[in-house]
């Protein structure tokens, strides 16, 4: 893997870390401010309702792209970004008007200047807020059910039905924080990327990671015309196919890849019987949550290894699997009975 690829992977890892640490820091405050969204967070049917909502939203977005309602999707996501930002700022900023102004600023920046660092900053803010909200609303069993089912759904939608690839192709050009943009060069600009890429090489914009093509790829029709004009273009295409995928200018990771495993981290920190590790800035952090973070990054490492081979991959099987596995190991090491760690104690 090239040096520029390592820089990109390091940036992606940093964003994942910001999302996870941010969610852990927000968990106590979100609970104190009454942000828990369900009456019974231990009810596993909460997970099924959320999974159903994801499927419905996916179908809605695919239909919107089919009927050229792209800008409607963009406005919905930008509004959601501002709403999640408000949750975070309202928890951190005492003055309500300032919190509203800051969250409005996030939405405005996404509308006016959606450069990659604006997208990533908004995505990290949204991700931390969403993971904290779900973390305090999904108990241990619901969180494990949620992550397990979404991992299976992600694999099917990327490798079998491939509809997430179609979804990703639609959201890429909208420049919204549904995907995290990971540049590998300082000169990369998301605003200059025309996203003329093969749909089969675009990753899931919500829950998978994009193998992608180098940013600024040549338009497919233009490339075909040039190939017809000169035989040498075919040789150039062959050389391009053999190029190192790590040399691309940017790759893309679904925001859901950062959020979903962090739900396990936040849920483990909030609901586990394990004692706090006593970190002042992160009072909710305990051993199960810490090892869920470690497990997430173990899955992340495997995912990045696969992505650098140049193909689209479902992110959640590795990431969610690592988070759940790390959480369970941390629970056992912390002395929490496995039945309690799985959230099964109320049913036995």
Short mmCIF file of C-alpha atoms in Angstrom, two decimals:
data_model
loop_
_atom_site.label_atom_id
_atom_site.label_comp_id
_atom_site.label_asym_id
_atom_site.label_seq_id
_atom_site.Cartn_x
_atom_site.Cartn_y
_atom_site.Cartn_z
CA UNK A 1 0.00 0.00 0.00
CA UNK A 2 1.38 3.40 -0.99
CA UNK A 3 2.18 6.24 1.39
CA UNK A 4 -0.80 8.26 0.18
CA UNK A 5 -3.07 5.28 0.84
CA UNK A 6 -1.74 5.05 4.39
CA UNK A 7 -2.58 8.74 4.85
CA UNK A 8 -6.13 8.11 3.70
CA UNK A 9 -6.56 5.12 5.99
CA UNK A 10 -5.19 7.15 8.90
CA UNK A 11 -7.70 9.95 8.21
CA UNK A 12 -10.56 7.46 8.04
CA UNK A 13 -9.44 5.90 11.33
CA UNK A 14 -9.28 9.35 12.92
CA UNK A 15 -12.87 10.12 11.85
CA UNK A 16 -14.05 6.77 13.26
CA UNK A 17 -12.28 7.56 16.52
CA UNK A 18 -13.86 11.03 16.71
CA UNK A 19 -17.31 9.50 16.20
CA UNK A 20 -16.75 6.90 18.92
CA UNK A 21 -15.18 9.21 21.49
CA UNK A 22 -17.80 11.86 20.72
CA UNK A 23 -20.63 9.39 21.26
CA UNK A 24 -19.15 8.23 24.56
CA UNK A 25 -18.83 11.83 25.75
CA UNK A 26 -22.45 12.59 24.77
CA UNK A 27 -24.09 9.51 26.30
CA UNK A 28 -24.50 10.83 29.89
CA UNK A 29 -25.64 14.28 28.79
CA UNK A 30 -28.10 12.93 26.24
CA UNK A 31 -29.68 10.72 28.91
CA UNK A 32 -29.85 13.56 31.43
CA UNK A 33 -31.57 15.78 28.87
CA UNK A 34 -34.21 13.13 28.12
CA UNK A 35 -33.08 12.22 24.61
CA UNK A 36 -33.89 8.52 25.05
CA UNK A 37 -36.30 7.83 22.19
CA UNK A 38 -38.12 4.68 23.39
CA UNK A 39 -40.04 3.78 26.52
CA UNK A 40 -38.39 0.37 26.96
CA UNK A 41 -34.82 0.28 25.62
CA UNK A 42 -34.52 -3.44 26.46
CA UNK A 43 -37.27 -4.42 23.98
CA UNK A 44 -35.61 -6.13 20.96
CA UNK A 45 -38.55 -5.23 18.71
CA UNK A 46 -37.18 -1.68 18.73
CA UNK A 47 -34.38 -2.98 16.52
CA UNK A 48 -36.81 -4.55 14.06
CA UNK A 49 -38.71 -1.27 13.74
CA UNK A 50 -35.50 0.61 13.02
CA UNK A 51 -34.41 -1.98 10.44
CA UNK A 52 -37.79 -1.61 8.76
CA UNK A 53 -37.33 2.15 8.70
CA UNK A 54 -33.94 1.73 7.00
CA UNK A 55 -35.44 -0.48 4.30
CA UNK A 56 -38.28 1.99 3.70
CA UNK A 57 -35.85 4.93 3.53
CA UNK A 58 -33.62 3.02 1.11
CA UNK A 59 -36.59 2.29 -1.16
CA UNK A 60 -37.65 5.94 -0.98
CA UNK A 61 -34.20 7.18 -1.97
CA UNK A 62 -33.91 4.73 -4.87
CA UNK A 63 -37.34 5.82 -6.12
CA UNK A 64 -36.36 9.47 -5.76
CA UNK A 65 -33.23 8.94 -7.86
CA UNK A 66 -35.25 7.07 -10.48
CA UNK A 67 -37.69 9.96 -10.84
CA UNK A 68 -35.03 12.71 -10.75
CA UNK A 69 -35.87 13.93 -7.26
CA UNK A 70 -32.20 14.11 -6.26
CA UNK A 71 -32.46 17.58 -4.80
CA UNK A 72 -35.29 16.49 -2.52
CA UNK A 73 -32.98 13.85 -1.06
CA UNK A 74 -30.26 16.45 -0.66
CA UNK A 75 -32.56 18.82 1.23
CA UNK A 76 -33.81 16.02 3.50
CA UNK A 77 -30.26 14.96 4.40
CA UNK A 78 -29.09 18.53 4.93
CA UNK A 79 -32.07 19.19 7.22
CA UNK A 80 -31.33 15.96 9.13
CA UNK A 81 -27.70 17.03 9.46
CA UNK A 82 -28.77 20.30 11.04
CA UNK A 83 -31.21 18.51 13.37
CA UNK A 84 -28.58 16.06 14.63
CA UNK A 85 -26.09 18.90 14.97
CA UNK A 86 -28.67 20.73 17.10
CA UNK A 87 -28.95 17.73 19.42
CA UNK A 88 -25.19 17.82 19.92
CA UNK A 89 -24.83 21.59 20.27
CA UNK A 90 -27.85 21.83 22.59
CA UNK A 91 -26.16 19.32 24.87
CA UNK A 92 -22.85 21.16 24.84
CA UNK A 93 -23.78 24.85 24.57
CA UNK A 94 -25.77 26.46 27.41
CA UNK A 95 -27.31 29.14 25.20
CA UNK A 96 -30.13 27.71 23.06
CA UNK A 97 -29.90 30.45 20.44
CA UNK A 98 -26.21 29.76 19.95
CA UNK A 99 -26.94 26.03 19.54
CA UNK A 100 -29.57 26.83 16.89
CA UNK A 101 -27.19 29.19 15.08
CA UNK A 102 -24.39 26.59 15.05
CA UNK A 103 -26.65 23.82 13.76
CA UNK A 104 -28.04 26.15 11.09
CA UNK A 105 -24.45 26.92 10.15
CA UNK A 106 -23.80 23.21 9.57
CA UNK A 107 -26.77 22.97 7.18
CA UNK A 108 -25.79 26.20 5.41
CA UNK A 109 -22.20 25.05 4.92
CA UNK A 110 -23.45 21.79 3.37
CA UNK A 111 -25.66 23.72 0.98
CA UNK A 112 -23.21 26.45 0.02
CA UNK A 113 -19.78 24.81 0.08
CA UNK A 114 -19.90 20.99 0.32
CA UNK A 115 -16.13 20.41 0.11
CA UNK A 116 -14.81 17.12 1.48
CA UNK A 117 -13.76 18.54 4.84
CA UNK A 118 -17.19 20.15 5.32
CA UNK A 119 -18.83 16.80 4.53
CA UNK A 120 -16.52 14.91 6.90
CA UNK A 121 -16.89 17.41 9.75
CA UNK A 122 -20.68 17.32 9.44
CA UNK A 123 -20.59 13.54 9.16
CA UNK A 124 -18.48 13.14 12.30
CA UNK A 125 -20.82 15.46 14.20
CA UNK A 126 -23.91 13.62 12.94
CA UNK A 127 -22.32 10.24 13.58
CA UNK A 128 -21.44 10.99 17.19
CA UNK A 129 -24.90 12.39 17.86
CA UNK A 130 -26.77 9.56 16.16
CA UNK A 131 -24.67 6.84 17.84
CA UNK A 132 -25.20 8.40 21.26
CA UNK A 133 -28.97 8.67 20.67
CA UNK A 134 -29.21 5.05 19.58
CA UNK A 135 -26.79 3.93 22.28
CA UNK A 136 -29.03 5.15 25.10
CA UNK A 137 -32.18 3.96 23.30
CA UNK A 138 -31.07 0.43 22.38
CA UNK A 139 -30.28 -1.87 25.29
CA UNK A 140 -27.69 -4.61 25.00
CA UNK A 141 -29.87 -7.24 23.32
CA UNK A 142 -31.55 -4.77 20.93
CA UNK A 143 -28.14 -3.34 20.00
CA UNK A 144 -26.70 -6.79 19.28
CA UNK A 145 -29.80 -7.72 17.24
CA UNK A 146 -29.64 -4.43 15.34
CA UNK A 147 -25.97 -4.75 14.44
CA UNK A 148 -26.25 -8.43 13.51
CA UNK A 149 -29.24 -8.00 11.20
CA UNK A 150 -27.78 -4.89 9.58
CA UNK A 151 -24.51 -6.72 8.92
CA UNK A 152 -26.41 -9.46 7.09
CA UNK A 153 -28.55 -6.93 5.23
CA UNK A 154 -25.46 -4.97 4.24
CA UNK A 155 -23.76 -8.04 2.79
CA UNK A 156 -26.87 -9.03 0.82
CA UNK A 157 -27.47 -5.51 -0.51
CA UNK A 158 -23.87 -5.09 -1.65
CA UNK A 159 -22.91 -8.57 -2.89
CA UNK A 160 -26.26 -10.08 -3.91
CA UNK A 161 -28.95 -7.56 -4.87
CA UNK A 162 -26.42 -4.73 -5.32
CA UNK A 163 -29.11 -2.11 -4.73
CA UNK A 164 -26.84 -0.33 -2.26
CA UNK A 165 -24.39 0.19 -5.10
CA UNK A 166 -27.16 1.93 -7.02
CA UNK A 167 -27.98 4.01 -3.97
CA UNK A 168 -24.35 5.02 -3.56
CA UNK A 169 -24.08 6.02 -7.18
CA UNK A 170 -27.02 8.34 -6.62
CA UNK A 171 -25.79 9.99 -3.43
CA UNK A 172 -22.18 10.53 -4.51
CA UNK A 173 -22.94 13.45 -6.78
CA UNK A 174 -25.19 15.11 -4.17
CA UNK A 175 -22.20 15.77 -1.89
CA UNK A 176 -24.01 15.09 1.36
CA UNK A 177 -22.74 13.52 4.59
CA UNK A 178 -24.19 10.10 3.86
CA UNK A 179 -20.66 9.13 2.91
CA UNK A 180 -17.35 10.15 4.41
CA UNK A 181 -14.88 11.42 1.83
CA UNK A 182 -11.32 10.25 2.46
CA UNK A 183 -8.79 12.09 0.26
CA UNK A 184 -5.33 10.68 -0.17
CA UNK A 185 -3.86 13.88 -1.60
CA UNK A 186 -3.98 17.44 -0.31
CA UNK A 187 -4.93 18.69 -3.78
CA UNK A 188 -8.13 16.65 -3.95
CA UNK A 189 -11.38 18.60 -4.23
CA UNK A 190 -14.77 16.96 -3.93
CA UNK A 191 -16.30 19.93 -5.75
CA UNK A 192 -14.19 19.15 -8.82
CA UNK A 193 -14.96 15.41 -8.85
CA UNK A 194 -17.50 14.57 -11.57
CA UNK A 195 -18.01 11.02 -10.25
CA UNK A 196 -17.92 9.50 -13.70
CA UNK A 197 -17.35 6.00 -12.39
CA UNK A 198 -18.60 2.51 -13.08
CA UNK A 199 -21.57 1.69 -10.86
CA UNK A 200 -20.08 -1.73 -10.14
CA UNK A 201 -17.14 -0.06 -8.47
CA UNK A 202 -19.07 2.26 -6.19
CA UNK A 203 -19.57 1.24 -2.59
CA UNK A 204 -22.71 1.35 -0.51
CA UNK A 205 -23.31 4.99 0.35
CA UNK A 206 -25.01 4.15 3.63
CA UNK A 207 -23.60 0.97 5.10
CA UNK A 208 -20.72 -0.19 2.91
CA UNK A 209 -17.29 0.95 1.87
CA UNK A 210 -16.43 2.00 -1.65
CA UNK A 211 -13.57 0.45 -3.50
CA UNK A 212 -14.13 3.26 -5.95
CA UNK A 213 -12.17 4.63 -8.84
CA UNK A 214 -9.60 7.41 -8.87
CA UNK A 215 -11.31 10.77 -8.45
CA UNK A 216 -11.78 12.71 -11.65
CA UNK A 217 -12.23 9.59 -13.78
CA UNK A 218 -12.85 10.24 -17.47
CA UNK A 219 -16.47 10.18 -18.67
CA UNK A 220 -17.34 6.70 -19.96
CA UNK A 221 -18.65 7.86 -23.35
CA UNK A 222 -15.59 10.01 -23.94
CA UNK A 223 -13.33 7.12 -23.03
CA UNK A 224 -15.17 4.85 -25.49
CA UNK A 225 -14.81 7.39 -28.27
CA UNK A 226 -11.12 7.80 -27.66
CA UNK A 227 -10.64 4.03 -27.59
CA UNK A 228 -12.29 3.80 -31.01
CA UNK A 229 -9.89 6.42 -32.39
CA UNK A 230 -6.65 4.71 -31.36
CA UNK A 231 -5.64 1.18 -30.44
CA UNK A 232 -3.14 2.55 -27.98
CA UNK A 233 -6.01 3.64 -25.73
CA UNK A 234 -6.84 0.00 -25.09
CA UNK A 235 -3.32 -0.52 -23.79
CA UNK A 236 -3.72 2.56 -21.60
CA UNK A 237 -6.96 1.16 -20.20
CA UNK A 238 -5.20 -2.11 -19.40
CA UNK A 239 -2.47 -0.23 -17.58
CA UNK A 240 -5.09 1.71 -15.62
CA UNK A 241 -6.76 -1.55 -14.57
CA UNK A 242 -3.43 -2.79 -13.24
CA UNK A 243 -2.71 0.41 -11.32
CA UNK A 244 -2.56 0.36 -7.55
CA UNK A 245 -6.02 1.19 -6.12
CA UNK A 246 -4.19 2.83 -3.23
CA UNK A 247 -3.04 5.54 -5.65
CA UNK A 248 -6.54 6.94 -6.13
CA UNK A 249 -7.14 10.53 -5.07
CA UNK A 250 -9.97 9.63 -2.67
CA UNK A 251 -12.09 6.78 -1.44
CA UNK A 252 -15.46 6.78 0.25
CA UNK A 253 -16.85 5.17 3.39
CA UNK A 254 -20.52 5.07 4.29
CA UNK A 255 -21.34 7.11 7.38
CA UNK A 256 -23.29 4.11 8.63
CA UNK A 257 -20.02 2.20 8.81
CA UNK A 258 -18.88 4.61 11.51
CA UNK A 259 -22.23 4.94 13.29
CA UNK A 260 -23.47 1.36 13.60
CA UNK A 261 -20.53 -0.21 15.49
CA UNK A 262 -20.44 2.90 17.67
CA UNK A 263 -24.01 2.11 18.75
CA UNK A 264 -22.59 -1.03 20.38
CA UNK A 265 -19.88 1.05 22.03
CA UNK A 266 -22.40 3.55 23.40
CA UNK A 267 -24.91 0.89 24.44
CA UNK A 268 -22.20 -1.09 26.22
CA UNK A 269 -21.03 2.04 28.02
CA UNK A 270 -24.56 2.95 29.12
CA UNK A 271 -26.23 -0.39 29.87
CA UNK A 272 -23.41 -2.76 30.88
CA UNK A 273 -22.98 -3.77 34.52
CA UNK A 274 -19.22 -3.31 34.19
CA UNK A 275 -17.79 -0.44 36.28
CA UNK A 276 -16.51 2.75 34.72
CA UNK A 277 -12.79 2.92 34.00
CA UNK A 278 -12.71 6.34 35.63
CA UNK A 279 -11.65 8.53 32.72
CA UNK A 280 -12.77 12.03 33.69
CA UNK A 281 -13.65 13.21 30.18
CA UNK A 282 -15.45 9.94 29.39
CA UNK A 283 -17.21 8.87 32.58
CA UNK A 284 -19.32 6.29 30.71
CA UNK A 285 -16.31 4.39 29.38
CA UNK A 286 -15.99 0.87 30.74
CA UNK A 287 -14.07 -2.21 29.62
CA UNK A 288 -16.83 -3.65 27.38
CA UNK A 289 -17.15 -0.32 25.56
CA UNK A 290 -13.37 0.06 25.26
CA UNK A 291 -12.92 -3.41 23.76
CA UNK A 292 -15.89 -2.80 21.47
CA UNK A 293 -13.88 0.14 20.13
CA UNK A 294 -10.82 -2.10 19.75
CA UNK A 295 -12.95 -4.69 17.94
CA UNK A 296 -14.32 -2.03 15.62
CA UNK A 297 -10.81 -1.00 14.61
CA UNK A 298 -9.82 -4.63 14.10
CA UNK A 299 -12.71 -4.92 11.65
CA UNK A 300 -11.75 -1.56 10.17
CA UNK A 301 -8.24 -2.82 9.46
CA UNK A 302 -9.59 -5.83 7.58
CA UNK A 303 -12.00 -3.62 5.67
CA UNK A 304 -9.30 -1.18 4.60
CA UNK A 305 -7.13 -4.06 3.45
CA UNK A 306 -10.00 -5.25 1.25
CA UNK A 307 -10.87 -1.76 -0.02
CA UNK A 308 -7.30 -1.11 -1.11
CA UNK A 309 -7.67 -4.01 -3.54
CA UNK A 310 -10.03 -1.76 -5.49
CA UNK A 311 -13.50 -3.27 -5.10
CA UNK A 312 -16.64 -2.26 -3.26
CA UNK A 313 -17.14 -4.08 0.05
CA UNK A 314 -19.86 -4.27 2.65
CA UNK A 315 -18.45 -2.63 5.75
CA UNK A 316 -20.82 -3.74 8.49
CA UNK A 317 -20.07 -7.47 8.59
CA UNK A 318 -16.49 -6.73 9.67
CA UNK A 319 -17.16 -3.58 11.68
CA UNK A 320 -20.25 -4.74 13.54
CA UNK A 321 -18.78 -8.18 14.05
CA UNK A 322 -15.67 -6.65 15.55
CA UNK A 323 -17.67 -4.35 17.81
CA UNK A 324 -19.92 -7.14 19.12
CA UNK A 325 -16.99 -9.51 19.59
CA UNK A 326 -14.91 -6.91 21.38
CA UNK A 327 -17.84 -5.96 23.61
CA UNK A 328 -18.43 -9.59 24.64
CA UNK A 329 -14.74 -10.17 25.36
CA UNK A 330 -14.64 -6.98 27.44
CA UNK A 331 -17.73 -8.07 29.35
CA UNK A 332 -16.22 -11.45 30.23
CA UNK A 333 -12.92 -9.88 31.27
CA UNK A 334 -14.83 -7.35 33.40
CA UNK A 335 -16.62 -10.20 35.18
CA UNK A 336 -20.06 -9.60 33.67
CA UNK A 337 -21.99 -12.88 33.21
CA UNK A 338 -22.46 -13.70 29.56
CA UNK A 339 -26.24 -13.89 30.00
CA UNK A 340 -26.25 -10.32 31.32
CA UNK A 341 -23.79 -9.15 28.66
CA UNK A 342 -26.14 -10.44 25.95
CA UNK A 343 -29.10 -8.70 27.58
CA UNK A 344 -30.90 -12.00 28.13
CA UNK A 345 -31.18 -11.83 31.93
CA UNK A 346 -34.71 -10.30 31.94
CA UNK A 347 -35.97 -13.21 29.82
CA UNK A 348 -34.47 -16.06 31.89
#
